[in-house]
PDB file of C-alpha atoms and ligand atoms in Angstrom:
ATOM      1  CA  MET A 138     -20.607   8.139  -6.306  1.00  0.00           C
ATOM      2  CA  LYS A 139     -17.767   5.771  -6.724  1.00  0.00           C
ATOM      3  CA  ASN A 140     -16.374   3.413  -3.870  1.00  0.00           C
ATOM      4  CA  LEU A 141     -12.915   4.468  -2.517  1.00  0.00           C
ATOM      5  CA  ILE A 142      -9.879   2.216  -1.338  1.00  0.00           C
ATOM      6  CA  VAL A 143      -7.714   4.058   0.795  1.00  0.00           C
ATOM      7  CA  ALA A 144      -4.043   1.880   1.096  1.00  0.00           C
ATOM      8  CA  ASN A 145      -2.558   2.867   4.722  1.00  0.00           C
ATOM      9  CA  TRP A 146       1.076   1.372   4.304  1.00  0.00           C
ATOM     10  CA  LYS A 147       2.044   2.211   7.718  1.00  0.00           C
ATOM     11  CA  CYS A 148       5.848   2.599   8.253  1.00  0.00           C
ATOM     12  CA  ASN A 149       6.310  -0.307   5.238  1.00  0.00           C
ATOM     13  CA  PRO A 150       7.936  -1.656   3.388  1.00  0.00           C
ATOM     14  CA  LYS A 151      11.616  -1.669   4.399  1.00  0.00           C
ATOM     15  CA  THR A 152      13.235  -0.136   1.907  1.00  0.00           C
ATOM     16  CA  ALA A 153      12.857   2.286  -1.186  1.00  0.00           C
ATOM     17  CA  LYS A 154      13.538  -0.509  -3.489  1.00  0.00           C
ATOM     18  CA  GLU A 155      10.536  -2.633  -2.135  1.00  0.00           C
ATOM     19  CA  ALA A 156       8.276   0.639  -2.423  1.00  0.00           C
ATOM     20  CA  GLU A 157       9.309   1.568  -6.042  1.00  0.00           C
ATOM     21  CA  ARG A 158       8.304  -2.244  -6.946  1.00  0.00           C
ATOM     22  CA  LEU A 159       4.913  -2.112  -5.169  1.00  0.00           C
ATOM     23  CA  PHE A 160       3.919   1.546  -7.073  1.00  0.00           C
ATOM     24  CA  ARG A 161       5.085   0.025 -10.237  1.00  0.00           C
ATOM     25  CA  LYS A 162       2.225  -2.915  -9.815  1.00  0.00           C
ATOM     26  CA  ILE A 163      -0.299  -0.517  -8.883  1.00  0.00           C
ATOM     27  CA  PRO A 164      -3.007   0.160 -11.371  1.00  0.00           C
ATOM     28  CA  PHE A 165      -3.798   3.684 -11.810  1.00  0.00           C
ATOM     29  CA  LYS A 166      -7.312   4.331 -10.628  1.00  0.00           C
ATOM     30  CA  LYS A 167      -8.747   7.801  -9.050  1.00  0.00           C
ATOM     31  CA  GLU A 168     -10.671   5.990  -6.496  1.00  0.00           C
ATOM     32  CA  VAL A 169      -7.477   4.213  -5.110  1.00  0.00           C
ATOM     33  CA  ILE A 170      -5.511   6.305  -2.654  1.00  0.00           C
ATOM     34  CA  ILE A 171      -2.098   5.202  -1.565  1.00  0.00           C
ATOM     35  CA  CYS A 172      -0.562   6.606   1.935  1.00  0.00           C
ATOM     36  CA  PRO A 173       2.953   5.468   1.949  1.00  0.00           C
ATOM     37  CA  PRO A 174       5.727   6.601   4.503  1.00  0.00           C
ATOM     38  CA  ALA A 175       6.005  10.405   3.382  1.00  0.00           C
ATOM     39  CA  LEU A 176       9.532   9.315   2.564  1.00  0.00           C
ATOM     40  CA  TYR A 177       8.549   7.497  -0.234  1.00  0.00           C
ATOM     41  CA  PHE A 178       5.891  10.204  -1.628  1.00  0.00           C
ATOM     42  CA  HIS A 179       8.479  10.663  -4.541  1.00  0.00           C
ATOM     43  CA  LEU A 180       8.310   7.526  -5.607  1.00  0.00           C
ATOM     44  CA  GLY A 181       4.671   7.179  -6.311  1.00  0.00           C
ATOM     45  CA  LYS A 182       4.374   8.959  -9.665  1.00  0.00           C
ATOM     46  CA  LYS A 183       1.401   7.116 -11.229  1.00  0.00           C
ATOM     47  CA  VAL A 184      -0.845   6.658  -8.246  1.00  0.00           C
ATOM     48  CA  VAL A 185      -3.282   9.351  -6.326  1.00  0.00           C
ATOM     49  CA  LEU A 186      -1.359   9.793  -3.012  1.00  0.00           C
ATOM     50  CA  GLY A 187      -2.378  10.759   0.775  1.00  0.00           C
ATOM     51  CA  SER A 188      -0.325  11.158   3.609  1.00  0.00           C
ATOM     52  CA  GLN A 189      -0.701   8.922   6.630  1.00  0.00           C
ATOM     53  CA  ASN A 190      -0.484  11.999   9.003  1.00  0.00           C
ATOM     54  CA  CYS A 191       0.111  15.905   9.379  1.00  0.00           C
ATOM     55  CA  PHE A 192       1.082  18.332  11.922  1.00  0.00           C
ATOM     56  CA  LEU A 193      -0.563  21.688  12.463  1.00  0.00           C
ATOM     57  CA  GLU A 194       1.885  23.908  10.415  1.00  0.00           C
ATOM     58  CA  SER A 195       5.598  24.872   9.419  1.00  0.00           C
ATOM     59  CA  GLY A 196       7.870  26.232  11.556  1.00  0.00           C
ATOM     60  CA  ALA A 197      10.238  24.539  14.699  1.00  0.00           C
ATOM     61  CA  TYR A 198       8.679  21.148  14.796  1.00  0.00           C
ATOM     62  CA  THR A 199      11.100  18.754  14.529  1.00  0.00           C
ATOM     63  CA  GLY A 200      10.287  15.864  12.836  1.00  0.00           C
ATOM     64  CA  GLU A 201       6.579  16.640  11.191  1.00  0.00           C
ATOM     65  CA  VAL A 202       5.112  17.491   7.927  1.00  0.00           C
ATOM     66  CA  SER A 203       2.789  20.767   7.507  1.00  0.00           C
ATOM     67  CA  PRO A 204      -0.387  20.805   5.515  1.00  0.00           C
ATOM     68  CA  LYS A 205       1.203  23.691   3.272  1.00  0.00           C
ATOM     69  CA  MET A 206       3.834  20.802   2.271  1.00  0.00           C
ATOM     70  CA  LEU A 207       1.390  18.701   1.311  1.00  0.00           C
ATOM     71  CA  LYS A 208      -0.559  20.869  -0.859  1.00  0.00           C
ATOM     72  CA  SER A 209       2.503  21.809  -2.655  1.00  0.00           C
ATOM     73  CA  LEU A 210       3.383  18.547  -3.349  1.00  0.00           C
ATOM     74  CA  LYS A 211      -0.702  18.266  -4.589  1.00  0.00           C
ATOM     75  CA  ILE A 212      -0.927  15.881  -2.197  1.00  0.00           C
ATOM     76  CA  LYS A 213      -4.700  16.164  -1.484  1.00  0.00           C
ATOM     77  CA  TYR A 214      -5.723  13.159   0.922  1.00  0.00           C
ATOM     78  CA  VAL A 215      -4.456  13.037   4.659  1.00  0.00           C
ATOM     79  CA  ILE A 216      -5.381  10.477   7.101  1.00  0.00           C
ATOM     80  CA  LEU A 217      -5.907  12.010  10.643  1.00  0.00           C
ATOM     81  CA  GLY A 218      -6.211  10.342  14.053  1.00  0.00           C
ATOM     82  CA  HIS A 219      -5.353   6.804  13.191  1.00  0.00           C
ATOM     83  CA  SER A 220      -5.324   4.601  16.323  1.00  0.00           C
ATOM     84  CA  GLU A 221      -1.864   3.922  15.832  1.00  0.00           C
ATOM     85  CA  ARG A 222      -1.196   7.729  16.116  1.00  0.00           C
ATOM     86  CA  ARG A 223      -3.555   7.877  19.265  1.00  0.00           C
ATOM     87  CA  THR A 224      -2.349   4.964  20.915  1.00  0.00           C
ATOM     88  CA  TYR A 225       1.868   5.239  20.201  1.00  0.00           C
ATOM     89  CA  PHE A 226       2.043   8.495  19.539  1.00  0.00           C
ATOM     90  CA  LYS A 227      -0.557   9.900  22.108  1.00  0.00           C
ATOM     91  CA  GLU A 228      -2.548  11.763  20.189  1.00  0.00           C
ATOM     92  CA  THR A 229      -5.792  13.321  21.731  1.00  0.00           C
ATOM     93  CA  ASP A 230      -9.038  14.229  20.337  1.00  0.00           C
ATOM     94  CA  GLU A 231      -8.136  17.902  20.984  1.00  0.00           C
ATOM     95  CA  LEU A 232      -4.999  17.374  18.873  1.00  0.00           C
ATOM     96  CA  ILE A 233      -6.594  15.781  15.699  1.00  0.00           C
ATOM     97  CA  LYS A 234      -9.426  18.596  16.011  1.00  0.00           C
ATOM     98  CA  GLU A 235      -6.410  21.387  15.705  1.00  0.00           C
ATOM     99  CA  LYS A 236      -4.972  18.966  12.782  1.00  0.00           C
ATOM    100  CA  VAL A 237      -8.461  18.661  10.880  1.00  0.00           C
ATOM    101  CA  LYS A 238      -8.794  22.646  10.829  1.00  0.00           C
ATOM    102  CA  ALA A 239      -5.131  23.013  10.096  1.00  0.00           C
ATOM    103  CA  CYS A 240      -5.825  20.555   6.941  1.00  0.00           C
ATOM    104  CA  LEU A 241      -9.438  21.962   5.647  1.00  0.00           C
ATOM    105  CA  ASN A 242      -7.678  25.432   5.882  1.00  0.00           C
ATOM    106  CA  GLU A 243      -5.511  24.031   2.885  1.00  0.00           C
ATOM    107  CA  LYS A 244      -8.130  22.508   1.240  1.00  0.00           C
ATOM    108  CA  LEU A 245      -6.481  18.882   1.818  1.00  0.00           C
ATOM    109  CA  LYS A 246      -9.485  16.120   1.970  1.00  0.00           C
ATOM    110  CA  VAL A 247      -9.444  14.746   5.349  1.00  0.00           C
ATOM    111  CA  ILE A 248      -9.804  10.790   6.052  1.00  0.00           C
ATOM    112  CA  LEU A 249     -10.791  10.918  10.008  1.00  0.00           C
ATOM    113  CA  CYS A 250     -10.515   7.716  11.775  1.00  0.00           C
ATOM    114  CA  VAL A 251     -12.691   6.659  14.414  1.00  0.00           C
ATOM    115  CA  GLY A 252     -13.179   3.357  16.605  1.00  0.00           C
ATOM    116  CA  GLU A 253     -13.728   1.585  19.788  1.00  0.00           C
ATOM    117  CA  LYS A 254     -11.310  -0.269  21.821  1.00  0.00           C
ATOM    118  CA  LYS A 255     -12.071  -3.928  22.977  1.00  0.00           C
ATOM    119  CA  GLY A 256     -14.539  -3.766  25.668  1.00  0.00           C
ATOM    120  CA  GLU A 257     -15.714   0.088  25.341  1.00  0.00           C
ATOM    121  CA  LYS A 258     -19.028   1.225  24.007  1.00  0.00           C
ATOM    122  CA  MET A 259     -19.001   1.945  20.382  1.00  0.00           C
ATOM    123  CA  ILE A 260     -21.832   4.556  20.313  1.00  0.00           C
ATOM    124  CA  ASN A 261     -20.084   6.457  22.960  1.00  0.00           C
ATOM    125  CA  VAL A 262     -16.634   6.433  21.752  1.00  0.00           C
ATOM    126  CA  LEU A 263     -17.452   7.707  18.315  1.00  0.00           C
ATOM    127  CA  LYS A 264     -19.805  10.292  19.567  1.00  0.00           C
ATOM    128  CA  LYS A 265     -16.888  11.728  21.662  1.00  0.00           C
ATOM    129  CA  GLN A 266     -14.477  11.267  18.748  1.00  0.00           C
ATOM    130  CA  LEU A 267     -16.947  12.868  16.180  1.00  0.00           C
ATOM    131  CA  SER A 268     -18.349  15.243  18.565  1.00  0.00           C
ATOM    132  CA  SER A 269     -16.425  18.120  16.884  1.00  0.00           C
ATOM    133  CA  PHE A 270     -15.890  17.045  13.269  1.00  0.00           C
ATOM    134  CA  LYS A 271     -19.626  18.000  11.989  1.00  0.00           C
ATOM    135  CA  LYS A 272     -18.539  19.436   8.917  1.00  0.00           C
ATOM    136  CA  GLY A 273     -16.093  19.322   6.410  1.00  0.00           C
ATOM    137  CA  VAL A 274     -14.251  16.013   6.423  1.00  0.00           C
ATOM    138  CA  PHE A 275     -13.961  14.098   3.235  1.00  0.00           C
ATOM    139  CA  ALA A 276     -14.673  10.875   5.127  1.00  0.00           C
ATOM    140  CA  VAL A 277     -14.601   8.878   7.993  1.00  0.00           C
ATOM    141  CA  ALA A 278     -12.884   5.565   8.493  1.00  0.00           C
ATOM    142  CA  TYR A 279     -14.782   3.129  11.049  1.00  0.00           C
ATOM    143  CA  GLU A 280     -11.834   0.915  12.282  1.00  0.00           C
ATOM    144  CA  PRO A 281     -12.536  -0.765  15.464  1.00  0.00           C
ATOM    145  CA  ILE A 282      -9.231  -0.832  17.376  1.00  0.00           C
ATOM    146  CA  TRP A 283      -9.357  -4.869  17.765  1.00  0.00           C
ATOM    147  CA  ALA A 284      -9.751  -5.242  14.126  1.00  0.00           C
ATOM    148  CA  ILE A 285      -7.066  -3.631  13.232  1.00  0.00           C
ATOM    149  CA  GLY A 286      -4.126  -5.996  12.173  1.00  0.00           C
ATOM    150  CA  THR A 287      -5.669  -8.988  13.854  1.00  0.00           C
ATOM    151  CA  GLY A 288      -7.395 -10.657  11.210  1.00  0.00           C
ATOM    152  CA  GLN A 289     -10.460 -10.380  13.213  1.00  0.00           C
ATOM    153  CA  ALA A 290     -12.419  -7.921  10.845  1.00  0.00           C
ATOM    154  CA  CYS A 291     -15.776  -6.517  12.269  1.00  0.00           C
ATOM    155  CA  ASP A 292     -19.071  -8.050  11.740  1.00  0.00           C
ATOM    156  CA  PRO A 293     -20.359  -6.517   8.600  1.00  0.00           C
ATOM    157  CA  GLU A 294     -23.704  -5.990  10.341  1.00  0.00           C
ATOM    158  CA  LYS A 295     -22.227  -4.456  13.421  1.00  0.00           C
ATOM    159  CA  ALA A 296     -20.045  -1.993  11.175  1.00  0.00           C
ATOM    160  CA  GLU A 297     -23.554  -0.998   9.984  1.00  0.00           C
ATOM    161  CA  LYS A 298     -24.565   0.359  13.205  1.00  0.00           C
ATOM    162  CA  ALA A 299     -21.195   2.542  13.300  1.00  0.00           C
ATOM    163  CA  LEU A 300     -22.018   3.702   9.815  1.00  0.00           C
ATOM    164  CA  SER A 301     -25.617   4.893  10.319  1.00  0.00           C
ATOM    165  CA  LEU A 302     -24.385   6.522  13.298  1.00  0.00           C
ATOM    166  CA  ILE A 303     -21.356   8.112  11.319  1.00  0.00           C
ATOM    167  CA  LYS A 304     -23.655   9.210   8.715  1.00  0.00           C
ATOM    168  CA  LYS A 305     -25.952  10.903  11.037  1.00  0.00           C
ATOM    169  CA  GLU A 306     -23.510  12.842  12.812  1.00  0.00           C
ATOM    170  CA  THR A 307     -21.592  14.004   9.960  1.00  0.00           C
ATOM    171  CA  GLY A 308     -23.321  13.141   7.084  1.00  0.00           C
ATOM    172  CA  SER A 309     -19.943  12.519   4.999  1.00  0.00           C
ATOM    173  CA  ARG A 310     -18.644   9.126   3.230  1.00  0.00           C
ATOM    174  CA  VAL A 311     -17.973   6.356   5.614  1.00  0.00           C
ATOM    175  CA  LEU A 312     -15.046   3.819   5.370  1.00  0.00           C
ATOM    176  CA  TYR A 313     -14.595   0.591   6.996  1.00  0.00           C
ATOM    177  CA  GLY A 314     -10.872  -0.498   8.087  1.00  0.00           C
ATOM    178  CA  GLY A 315     -10.015  -3.492  10.322  1.00  0.00           C
ATOM    179  CA  SER A 316      -8.659  -6.550   8.489  1.00  0.00           C
ATOM    180  CA  VAL A 317     -10.121  -5.492   5.133  1.00  0.00           C
ATOM    181  CA  ASN A 318      -9.049  -8.573   2.596  1.00  0.00           C
ATOM    182  CA  SER A 319      -9.893  -9.401  -0.607  1.00  0.00           C
ATOM    183  CA  LYS A 320     -12.632 -12.002   0.397  1.00  0.00           C
ATOM    184  CA  ASN A 321     -14.381  -9.524   2.659  1.00  0.00           C
ATOM    185  CA  PHE A 322     -14.246  -6.523   1.716  1.00  0.00           C
ATOM    186  CA  LYS A 323     -17.615  -6.787  -0.481  1.00  0.00           C
ATOM    187  CA  ASP A 324     -19.582  -7.286   2.425  1.00  0.00           C
ATOM    188  CA  TYR A 325     -19.006  -4.008   3.846  1.00  0.00           C
ATOM    189  CA  LEU A 326     -20.001  -2.225   0.399  1.00  0.00           C
ATOM    190  CA  LYS A 327     -22.900  -4.325   0.495  1.00  0.00           C
ATOM    191  CA  VAL A 328     -24.282  -3.233   3.973  1.00  0.00           C
ATOM    192  CA  GLY A 329     -23.384   0.607   2.466  1.00  0.00           C
ATOM    193  CA  PHE A 330     -19.818   1.616   3.126  1.00  0.00           C
ATOM    194  CA  ASP A 331     -18.406   3.854   0.587  1.00  0.00           C
ATOM    195  CA  GLY A 332     -15.018   2.223   0.539  1.00  0.00           C
ATOM    196  CA  VAL A 333     -12.524   0.555   2.803  1.00  0.00           C
ATOM    197  CA  LEU A 334      -9.226   1.451   4.173  1.00  0.00           C
ATOM    198  CA  VAL A 335      -6.603  -1.134   3.945  1.00  0.00           C
ATOM    199  CA  GLY A 336      -3.718  -1.860   5.886  1.00  0.00           C
ATOM    200  CA  GLY A 337      -1.583  -5.257   5.824  1.00  0.00           C
ATOM    201  CA  ALA A 338      -3.608  -6.523   2.321  1.00  0.00           C
ATOM    202  CA  SER A 339      -2.601  -3.218   0.687  1.00  0.00           C
ATOM    203  CA  LEU A 340       1.497  -4.509   1.049  1.00  0.00           C
ATOM    204  CA  LYS A 341       0.225  -7.944  -0.611  1.00  0.00           C
ATOM    205  CA  ILE A 342      -0.021  -6.568  -4.347  1.00  0.00           C
ATOM    206  CA  GLU A 343      -2.035  -9.725  -5.882  1.00  0.00           C
ATOM    207  CA  GLU A 344      -4.231  -9.275  -2.807  1.00  0.00           C
ATOM    208  CA  PHE A 345      -4.457  -5.507  -3.211  1.00  0.00           C
ATOM    209  CA  LYS A 346      -5.083  -5.602  -7.353  1.00  0.00           C
ATOM    210  CA  LYS A 347      -8.322  -8.178  -6.604  1.00  0.00           C
ATOM    211  CA  MET A 348      -9.702  -5.433  -4.675  1.00  0.00           C
ATOM    212  CA  ILE A 349      -9.277  -2.737  -7.233  1.00  0.00           C
TER     213      ILE A 349
HETATM  214  P1  PGA B 570      -5.600  -3.482   8.785  1.00  0.00           P
HETATM  215  O1  PGA B 570      -5.219  -2.094   9.153  1.00  0.00           O
HETATM  216  O2  PGA B 570      -6.193  -3.913   7.255  1.00  0.00           O
HETATM  217  O3  PGA B 570      -3.916  -4.202   8.577  1.00  0.00           O
HETATM  218  O4  PGA B 570      -6.341  -4.450   9.742  1.00  0.00           O
HETATM  219  C1  PGA B 570      -5.951  -1.166   9.064  1.00  0.00           C
HETATM  220  C2  PGA B 570      -5.614  -0.058   9.370  1.00  0.00           C
HETATM  221  O5  PGA B 570      -5.158   0.237  10.131  1.00  0.00           O
HETATM  222  O6  PGA B 570      -5.941   1.613   8.708  1.00  0.00           O
END
């Protein structure tokens, strides 16, 4: 199994022109999944695309996109449960569970994010977040919230504990995310992660190309 790189652009870059420029510079690889804002999907013609989020179904749900819509655009991958969705958009484990189910029904490949806040006990948080996802997700990304966008990546040995727990609970691929860059990403592969979920560093093309 080859290692995966999932790029989470979040709500970036600021203009379609910049997005186009970035897409153009990314070398195509099957294992490199780019998750841009949905408005930019059509610009990513030569990359494997993923969605940063997805709702349950089509219908009267202003502002949302559905699993069927993603499928119809041949977008196979979808990130669910990112901590920014949980924090800023108040997504609960219950809603995320429903979203996972809806996406699996459409045969989308779900990348489920889990991780603890500073001061929380990792094992307890992960067990709770994973309790209803025993099977079917394509990958689980361990993203300790305190490591996201802070430049303070989690110590690989510590992350390895989360990795074994997630593997034991779900049997799926496990990615590491949280301040991953071209210097530290290999440390996570060395301890057994199946790839990385990259935020900030995926927008810096030279940095990102080094990882690819
Ligand atoms: P970061 O973000 O690489 O900028 O820390 C990772 C993420 O939120 O998925």
